Amino acid sequence: AAHEVFDAGRFGRWLRMMLVSFYTDEEAVVADLLCRRQAMLKDTQLAKLLRLPERQVRQLLEARLVPDGLVDKKSDGTGERVSSFYRISPLAVPVAAKRLRNLESSWTIKTQEEFLCGVCGARVDALQAMSLSFKCCGKALSSTAQEEEQRAERLKRFRSRCQELLRLTRDLEKLPGPNFRVAKVSRPKAKAKALPAVAVPAAVPATVPRTAPVLEAPKAPKAPKAPKA
């Protein structure tokens, strides 16, 4: 539906429950960081944020988180210049929901009672066991009825411990999953280029003092020359 949107709060709670229930503390730390950052991060970025060796971070991601569908991996580049990016998978909830249903089914399927030989490993039905007098290799055959009881007990504990997880899984399976993008790396802003220097004329004083002209005394007239004799 058009109004259905990704619910970050409930998804984060669901993911933490999944991690606590089925994954190690180290795996949970890596996946939780990806969820809180809400971004696709490079393996080197993850290692730096977690203060762990890059190799260890990749091992934690590739061991189960990526194969199980909780974490999505993208690669960029070729040859020795390949970069790996990781994010919480948009299909994390549907994939986990299918796995949880399969787990429940494996404990609820009832099989016909069989009998096992602890020596040779033979497995026979009740009629064959009866013809063998419930013995094989000189030892008594063991019934699989005990296995049925163990499976029923496991299913009971699972539903009791994971009740909230199963409910959230059913609710979130109907909603859009996360679609985290590659994190933007902040770069220092470029400094503004300095403008070329412009020669500024010297300031002209508001008033220019005028110097009074120097008056020179008139020169005395030259004496007339005496007439020649």
PDB file of C-alpha atoms in Angstrom:
ATOM      1  CA  ALA A   1       0.000   0.000   0.000  1.00  0.00           C
ATOM      2  CA  ALA A   2       1.103   3.544  -0.663  1.00  0.00           C
ATOM      3  CA  HIS A   3       0.993   4.543   3.001  1.00  0.00           C
ATOM      4  CA  GLU A   4       3.268   1.714   4.159  1.00  0.00           C
ATOM      5  CA  VAL A   5       6.759   2.968   5.029  1.00  0.00           C
ATOM      6  CA  PHE A   6       9.890   1.576   6.618  1.00  0.00           C
ATOM      7  CA  ASP A   7       9.579   1.543  10.417  1.00  0.00           C
ATOM      8  CA  ALA A   8      13.140   2.164  11.641  1.00  0.00           C
ATOM      9  CA  GLY A   9      12.257   1.859  15.339  1.00  0.00           C
ATOM     10  CA  ARG A  10      10.541  -1.517  15.188  1.00  0.00           C
ATOM     11  CA  PHE A  11      13.042  -2.841  12.657  1.00  0.00           C
ATOM     12  CA  GLY A  12      15.938  -1.940  14.971  1.00  0.00           C
ATOM     13  CA  ARG A  13      14.238  -3.749  17.856  1.00  0.00           C
ATOM     14  CA  TRP A  14      13.590  -6.800  15.659  1.00  0.00           C
ATOM     15  CA  LEU A  15      17.203  -6.906  14.453  1.00  0.00           C
ATOM     16  CA  ARG A  16      18.578  -6.748  18.004  1.00  0.00           C
ATOM     17  CA  MET A  17      16.322  -9.663  19.009  1.00  0.00           C
ATOM     18  CA  MET A  18      17.548 -11.714  16.039  1.00  0.00           C
ATOM     19  CA  LEU A  19      21.184 -10.965  16.836  1.00  0.00           C
ATOM     20  CA  VAL A  20      20.866 -11.793  20.529  1.00  0.00           C
ATOM     21  CA  SER A  21      18.995 -15.041  19.796  1.00  0.00           C
ATOM     22  CA  PHE A  22      21.115 -16.512  16.999  1.00  0.00           C
ATOM     23  CA  TYR A  23      24.462 -14.694  16.647  1.00  0.00           C
ATOM     24  CA  THR A  24      27.652 -14.061  18.607  1.00  0.00           C
ATOM     25  CA  ASP A  25      28.349 -10.806  20.442  1.00  0.00           C
ATOM     26  CA  GLU A  26      30.957  -9.800  17.838  1.00  0.00           C
ATOM     27  CA  GLU A  27      28.567 -10.393  14.932  1.00  0.00           C
ATOM     28  CA  ALA A  28      25.873  -8.442  16.770  1.00  0.00           C
ATOM     29  CA  VAL A  29      28.172  -5.438  17.250  1.00  0.00           C
ATOM     30  CA  VAL A  30      28.963  -5.238  13.522  1.00  0.00           C
ATOM     31  CA  ALA A  31      25.334  -5.587  12.376  1.00  0.00           C
ATOM     32  CA  ASP A  32      24.078  -3.168  15.028  1.00  0.00           C
ATOM     33  CA  LEU A  33      26.531  -0.512  13.843  1.00  0.00           C
ATOM     34  CA  LEU A  34      25.307  -0.888  10.255  1.00  0.00           C
ATOM     35  CA  CYS A  35      21.732  -0.484  11.458  1.00  0.00           C
ATOM     36  CA  ARG A  36      22.421   2.578  13.614  1.00  0.00           C
ATOM     37  CA  ARG A  37      24.406   4.295  10.843  1.00  0.00           C
ATOM     38  CA  GLN A  38      21.580   3.579   8.358  1.00  0.00           C
ATOM     39  CA  ALA A  39      24.068   3.549   5.498  1.00  0.00           C
ATOM     40  CA  MET A  40      26.130   1.311   3.253  1.00  0.00           C
ATOM     41  CA  LEU A  41      29.652   1.386   4.665  1.00  0.00           C
ATOM     42  CA  LYS A  42      32.986   0.308   3.228  1.00  0.00           C
ATOM     43  CA  ASP A  43      34.769  -2.475   5.115  1.00  0.00           C
ATOM     44  CA  THR A  44      37.613  -0.095   5.939  1.00  0.00           C
ATOM     45  CA  GLN A  45      35.138   2.422   7.391  1.00  0.00           C
ATOM     46  CA  LEU A  46      33.568  -0.281   9.557  1.00  0.00           C
ATOM     47  CA  ALA A  47      36.959  -1.390  10.840  1.00  0.00           C
ATOM     48  CA  LYS A  48      37.871   2.185  11.721  1.00  0.00           C
ATOM     49  CA  LEU A  49      34.586   2.830  13.538  1.00  0.00           C
ATOM     50  CA  LEU A  50      34.786  -0.470  15.443  1.00  0.00           C
ATOM     51  CA  ARG A  51      38.531  -0.146  16.082  1.00  0.00           C
ATOM     52  CA  LEU A  52      39.058  -3.677  14.822  1.00  0.00           C
ATOM     53  CA  PRO A  53      41.360  -5.125  12.157  1.00  0.00           C
ATOM     54  CA  GLU A  54      39.834  -5.037   8.670  1.00  0.00           C
ATOM     55  CA  ARG A  55      40.347  -8.786   8.243  1.00  0.00           C
ATOM     56  CA  GLN A  56      38.417  -9.568  11.433  1.00  0.00           C
ATOM     57  CA  VAL A  57      35.515  -7.331  10.401  1.00  0.00           C
ATOM     58  CA  ARG A  58      35.280  -9.019   6.994  1.00  0.00           C
ATOM     59  CA  GLN A  59      35.353 -12.464   8.621  1.00  0.00           C
ATOM     60  CA  LEU A  60      32.514 -11.528  10.967  1.00  0.00           C
ATOM     61  CA  LEU A  61      30.426 -10.283   8.045  1.00  0.00           C
ATOM     62  CA  GLU A  62      31.166 -13.134   5.632  1.00  0.00           C
ATOM     63  CA  ALA A  63      30.814 -16.016   8.103  1.00  0.00           C
ATOM     64  CA  ARG A  64      27.036 -15.848   8.666  1.00  0.00           C
ATOM     65  CA  LEU A  65      25.612 -12.317   8.418  1.00  0.00           C
ATOM     66  CA  VAL A  66      25.932 -12.126   4.617  1.00  0.00           C
ATOM     67  CA  PRO A  67      25.083 -15.802   3.854  1.00  0.00           C
ATOM     68  CA  ASP A  68      22.040 -15.638   6.177  1.00  0.00           C
ATOM     69  CA  GLY A  69      20.675 -12.607   4.310  1.00  0.00           C
ATOM     70  CA  LEU A  70      20.824 -10.141   7.206  1.00  0.00           C
ATOM     71  CA  VAL A  71      23.601  -8.088   5.583  1.00  0.00           C
ATOM     72  CA  ASP A  72      23.841  -7.118   1.920  1.00  0.00           C
ATOM     73  CA  LYS A  73      27.238  -6.889   0.182  1.00  0.00           C
ATOM     74  CA  LYS A  74      28.181  -4.821  -2.870  1.00  0.00           C
ATOM     75  CA  SER A  75      31.549  -4.805  -4.627  1.00  0.00           C
ATOM     76  CA  ASP A  76      33.025  -2.006  -6.698  1.00  0.00           C
ATOM     77  CA  GLY A  77      36.127  -2.102  -8.887  1.00  0.00           C
ATOM     78  CA  THR A  78      38.182  -4.888 -10.432  1.00  0.00           C
ATOM     79  CA  GLY A  79      41.311  -6.864  -9.642  1.00  0.00           C
ATOM     80  CA  GLU A  80      43.242  -5.718  -6.619  1.00  0.00           C
ATOM     81  CA  ARG A  81      41.248  -2.503  -6.441  1.00  0.00           C
ATOM     82  CA  VAL A  82      37.958  -4.105  -5.473  1.00  0.00           C
ATOM     83  CA  SER A  83      36.167  -2.307  -2.623  1.00  0.00           C
ATOM     84  CA  SER A  84      33.492  -4.043  -0.547  1.00  0.00           C
ATOM     85  CA  PHE A  85      30.484  -2.209   0.874  1.00  0.00           C
ATOM     86  CA  TYR A  86      28.021  -3.589   3.425  1.00  0.00           C
ATOM     87  CA  ARG A  87      24.551  -2.619   4.626  1.00  0.00           C
ATOM     88  CA  ILE A  88      21.571  -4.201   6.363  1.00  0.00           C
ATOM     89  CA  SER A  89      19.734  -6.105   3.640  1.00  0.00           C
ATOM     90  CA  PRO A  90      16.382  -4.741   2.417  1.00  0.00           C
ATOM     91  CA  LEU A  91      15.183  -8.386   2.452  1.00  0.00           C
ATOM     92  CA  ALA A  92      16.444  -9.164   5.966  1.00  0.00           C
ATOM     93  CA  VAL A  93      12.961  -9.687   7.443  1.00  0.00           C
ATOM     94  CA  PRO A  94      11.430 -11.888   4.673  1.00  0.00           C
ATOM     95  CA  VAL A  95      14.537 -14.083   4.537  1.00  0.00           C
ATOM     96  CA  ALA A  96      14.623 -14.472   8.326  1.00  0.00           C
ATOM     97  CA  ALA A  97      10.869 -15.164   8.407  1.00  0.00           C
ATOM     98  CA  LYS A  98      11.311 -18.070   5.996  1.00  0.00           C
ATOM     99  CA  ARG A  99      14.181 -19.511   8.039  1.00  0.00           C
ATOM    100  CA  LEU A 100      12.176 -19.242  11.272  1.00  0.00           C
ATOM    101  CA  ARG A 101       9.202 -21.013   9.683  1.00  0.00           C
ATOM    102  CA  ASN A 102      11.456 -23.804   8.427  1.00  0.00           C
ATOM    103  CA  LEU A 103      12.933 -24.166  11.896  1.00  0.00           C
ATOM    104  CA  GLU A 104       9.477 -24.473  13.441  1.00  0.00           C
ATOM    105  CA  SER A 105       8.439 -26.992  10.792  1.00  0.00           C
ATOM    106  CA  SER A 106      11.461 -29.190  11.473  1.00  0.00           C
ATOM    107  CA  TRP A 107      10.270 -29.554  15.067  1.00  0.00           C
ATOM    108  CA  THR A 108       6.573 -30.008  14.332  1.00  0.00           C
ATOM    109  CA  ILE A 109       6.762 -32.687  11.621  1.00  0.00           C
ATOM    110  CA  LYS A 110       5.813 -35.998  13.171  1.00  0.00           C
ATOM    111  CA  THR A 111       7.436 -39.082  11.758  1.00  0.00           C
ATOM    112  CA  GLN A 112       6.635 -42.734  12.117  1.00  0.00           C
ATOM    113  CA  GLU A 113       8.345 -44.379  15.066  1.00  0.00           C
ATOM    114  CA  GLU A 114      11.541 -46.127  14.087  1.00  0.00           C
ATOM    115  CA  PHE A 115      14.198 -48.138  15.889  1.00  0.00           C
ATOM    116  CA  LEU A 116      17.933 -47.587  15.709  1.00  0.00           C
ATOM    117  CA  CYS A 117      20.920 -49.840  16.241  1.00  0.00           C
ATOM    118  CA  GLY A 118      23.638 -48.060  18.184  1.00  0.00           C
ATOM    119  CA  VAL A 119      26.347 -50.371  16.786  1.00  0.00           C
ATOM    120  CA  CYS A 120      25.824 -50.532  13.008  1.00  0.00           C
ATOM    121  CA  GLY A 121      23.466 -47.567  12.649  1.00  0.00           C
ATOM    122  CA  ALA A 122      20.648 -49.588  11.083  1.00  0.00           C
ATOM    123  CA  ARG A 123      17.245 -47.883  11.110  1.00  0.00           C
ATOM    124  CA  VAL A 124      14.102 -50.079  10.939  1.00  0.00           C
ATOM    125  CA  ASP A 125      10.375 -49.584  11.390  1.00  0.00           C
ATOM    126  CA  ALA A 126       8.322 -51.161  14.175  1.00  0.00           C
ATOM    127  CA  LEU A 127       7.432 -54.276  12.170  1.00  0.00           C
ATOM    128  CA  GLN A 128      11.046 -55.026  11.285  1.00  0.00           C
ATOM    129  CA  ALA A 129      12.141 -54.335  14.843  1.00  0.00           C
ATOM    130  CA  MET A 130       9.562 -56.820  16.074  1.00  0.00           C
ATOM    131  CA  SER A 131      10.910 -59.501  13.691  1.00  0.00           C
ATOM    132  CA  LEU A 132      14.377 -58.843  15.129  1.00  0.00           C
ATOM    133  CA  SER A 133      13.034 -59.093  18.673  1.00  0.00           C
ATOM    134  CA  PHE A 134      14.088 -55.454  19.057  1.00  0.00           C
ATOM    135  CA  LYS A 135      17.744 -56.414  18.969  1.00  0.00           C
ATOM    136  CA  CYS A 136      20.593 -55.859  16.517  1.00  0.00           C
ATOM    137  CA  CYS A 137      24.303 -56.642  16.807  1.00  0.00           C
ATOM    138  CA  GLY A 138      23.565 -58.179  20.194  1.00  0.00           C
ATOM    139  CA  LYS A 139      22.248 -54.837  21.529  1.00  0.00           C
ATOM    140  CA  ALA A 140      18.729 -53.562  22.155  1.00  0.00           C
ATOM    141  CA  LEU A 141      17.309 -51.199  19.533  1.00  0.00           C
ATOM    142  CA  SER A 142      16.490 -47.657  20.644  1.00  0.00           C
ATOM    143  CA  SER A 143      13.210 -46.002  19.697  1.00  0.00           C
ATOM    144  CA  THR A 144      12.945 -42.626  17.923  1.00  0.00           C
ATOM    145  CA  ALA A 145       9.977 -41.778  20.143  1.00  0.00           C
ATOM    146  CA  GLN A 146      12.454 -40.103  22.471  1.00  0.00           C
ATOM    147  CA  GLU A 147      13.632 -37.895  19.599  1.00  0.00           C
ATOM    148  CA  GLU A 148      10.025 -36.821  19.020  1.00  0.00           C
ATOM    149  CA  GLU A 149       9.748 -35.784  22.648  1.00  0.00           C
ATOM    150  CA  GLN A 150      13.009 -33.829  22.385  1.00  0.00           C
ATOM    151  CA  ARG A 151      11.808 -31.997  19.256  1.00  0.00           C
ATOM    152  CA  ALA A 152       8.528 -31.125  20.938  1.00  0.00           C
ATOM    153  CA  GLU A 153      10.430 -29.742  23.936  1.00  0.00           C
ATOM    154  CA  ARG A 154      12.720 -27.663  21.696  1.00  0.00           C
ATOM    155  CA  LEU A 155       9.715 -26.228  19.852  1.00  0.00           C
ATOM    156  CA  LYS A 156       8.051 -25.314  23.132  1.00  0.00           C
ATOM    157  CA  ARG A 157      11.161 -23.501  24.402  1.00  0.00           C
ATOM    158  CA  PHE A 158      11.684 -21.733  21.068  1.00  0.00           C
ATOM    159  CA  ARG A 159       8.125 -20.365  20.934  1.00  0.00           C
ATOM    160  CA  SER A 160       8.321 -19.283  24.557  1.00  0.00           C
ATOM    161  CA  ARG A 161      11.677 -17.485  24.285  1.00  0.00           C
ATOM    162  CA  CYS A 162      11.098 -15.985  20.824  1.00  0.00           C
ATOM    163  CA  GLN A 163       7.445 -15.029  21.164  1.00  0.00           C
ATOM    164  CA  GLU A 164       8.069 -11.296  20.690  1.00  0.00           C
ATOM    165  CA  LEU A 165      10.557 -11.931  17.872  1.00  0.00           C
ATOM    166  CA  LEU A 166       8.056 -14.089  15.986  1.00  0.00           C
ATOM    167  CA  ARG A 167       5.308 -11.487  16.411  1.00  0.00           C
ATOM    168  CA  LEU A 168       7.527  -8.649  15.160  1.00  0.00           C
ATOM    169  CA  THR A 169       8.652 -10.789  12.240  1.00  0.00           C
ATOM    170  CA  ARG A 170       5.054 -11.352  11.146  1.00  0.00           C
ATOM    171  CA  ASP A 171       4.287  -7.617  11.421  1.00  0.00           C
ATOM    172  CA  LEU A 172       7.408  -6.326   9.652  1.00  0.00           C
ATOM    173  CA  GLU A 173       7.228  -8.904   6.873  1.00  0.00           C
ATOM    174  CA  LYS A 174       4.325  -6.891   5.433  1.00  0.00           C
ATOM    175  CA  LEU A 175       6.221  -3.580   5.505  1.00  0.00           C
ATOM    176  CA  PRO A 176       9.021  -2.211   3.278  1.00  0.00           C
ATOM    177  CA  GLY A 177      12.535  -3.048   4.415  1.00  0.00           C
ATOM    178  CA  PRO A 178      15.502  -0.687   4.876  1.00  0.00           C
ATOM    179  CA  ASN A 179      17.147   0.781   1.797  1.00  0.00           C
ATOM    180  CA  PHE A 180      20.340   2.313   3.128  1.00  0.00           C
ATOM    181  CA  ARG A 181      22.561   4.177   0.680  1.00  0.00           C
ATOM    182  CA  VAL A 182      26.327   4.627   0.509  1.00  0.00           C
ATOM    183  CA  ALA A 183      27.465   6.949   3.288  1.00  0.00           C
ATOM    184  CA  LYS A 184      28.727  10.307   2.120  1.00  0.00           C
ATOM    185  CA  VAL A 185      32.288  11.049   3.141  1.00  0.00           C
ATOM    186  CA  SER A 186      32.612  14.615   4.382  1.00  0.00           C
ATOM    187  CA  ARG A 187      35.419  16.504   2.723  1.00  0.00           C
ATOM    188  CA  PRO A 188      37.013  19.770   3.861  1.00  0.00           C
ATOM    189  CA  LYS A 189      35.609  22.756   2.089  1.00  0.00           C
ATOM    190  CA  ALA A 190      37.888  24.369  -0.495  1.00  0.00           C
ATOM    191  CA  LYS A 191      39.256  27.714   0.542  1.00  0.00           C
ATOM    192  CA  ALA A 192      38.057  30.716  -1.448  1.00  0.00           C
ATOM    193  CA  LYS A 193      40.642  31.997  -3.870  1.00  0.00           C
ATOM    194  CA  ALA A 194      42.204  35.322  -2.869  1.00  0.00           C
ATOM    195  CA  LEU A 195      41.337  38.199  -5.130  1.00  0.00           C
ATOM    196  CA  PRO A 196      44.255  39.874  -6.941  1.00  0.00           C
ATOM    197  CA  ALA A 197      45.665  42.881  -5.153  1.00  0.00           C
ATOM    198  CA  VAL A 198      44.406  46.202  -6.462  1.00  0.00           C
ATOM    199  CA  ALA A 199      46.463  49.346  -6.065  1.00  0.00           C
ATOM    200  CA  VAL A 200      44.546  51.804  -3.961  1.00  0.00           C
ATOM    201  CA  PRO A 201      45.435  55.505  -4.377  1.00  0.00           C
ATOM    202  CA  ALA A 202      46.670  57.252  -1.301  1.00  0.00           C
ATOM    203  CA  ALA A 203      43.985  59.115   0.541  1.00  0.00           C
ATOM    204  CA  VAL A 204      43.761  62.764  -0.243  1.00  0.00           C
ATOM    205  CA  PRO A 205      43.598  64.930   2.888  1.00  0.00           C
ATOM    206  CA  ALA A 206      40.306  66.690   3.362  1.00  0.00           C
ATOM    207  CA  THR A 207      41.958  70.072   3.466  1.00  0.00           C
ATOM    208  CA  VAL A 208      45.240  70.987   1.895  1.00  0.00           C
ATOM    209  CA  PRO A 209      46.980  73.761   3.802  1.00  0.00           C
ATOM    210  CA  ARG A 210      48.097  76.570   1.534  1.00  0.00           C
ATOM    211  CA  THR A 211      51.446  78.227   2.083  1.00  0.00           C
ATOM    212  CA  ALA A 212      51.424  82.061   1.776  1.00  0.00           C
ATOM    213  CA  PRO A 213      53.573  83.261  -1.107  1.00  0.00           C
ATOM    214  CA  VAL A 214      56.951  84.683  -0.110  1.00  0.00           C
ATOM    215  CA  LEU A 215      57.196  88.334  -1.104  1.00  0.00           C
ATOM    216  CA  GLU A 216      60.626  89.444  -2.229  1.00  0.00           C
ATOM    217  CA  ALA A 217      61.800  93.008  -1.716  1.00  0.00           C
ATOM    218  CA  PRO A 218      62.107  94.975  -4.977  1.00  0.00           C
ATOM    219  CA  LYS A 219      65.608  95.144  -6.257  1.00  0.00           C
ATOM    220  CA  ALA A 220      67.272  98.562  -6.154  1.00  0.00           C
ATOM    221  CA  PRO A 221      67.719 100.194  -9.565  1.00  0.00           C
ATOM    222  CA  LYS A 222      71.258 100.116 -10.949  1.00  0.00           C
ATOM    223  CA  ALA A 223      73.234 103.377 -10.729  1.00  0.00           C
ATOM    224  CA  PRO A 224      73.718 105.121 -14.081  1.00  0.00           C
ATOM    225  CA  LYS A 225      77.178 104.859 -15.601  1.00  0.00           C
ATOM    226  CA  ALA A 226      79.348 108.065 -15.609  1.00  0.00           C
ATOM    227  CA  PRO A 227      79.796 109.664 -19.025  1.00  0.00           C
ATOM    228  CA  LYS A 228      83.205 109.140 -20.631  1.00  0.00           C
ATOM    229  CA  ALA A 229      85.504 112.121 -20.764  1.00  0.00           C
TER     230      ALA A 229
END
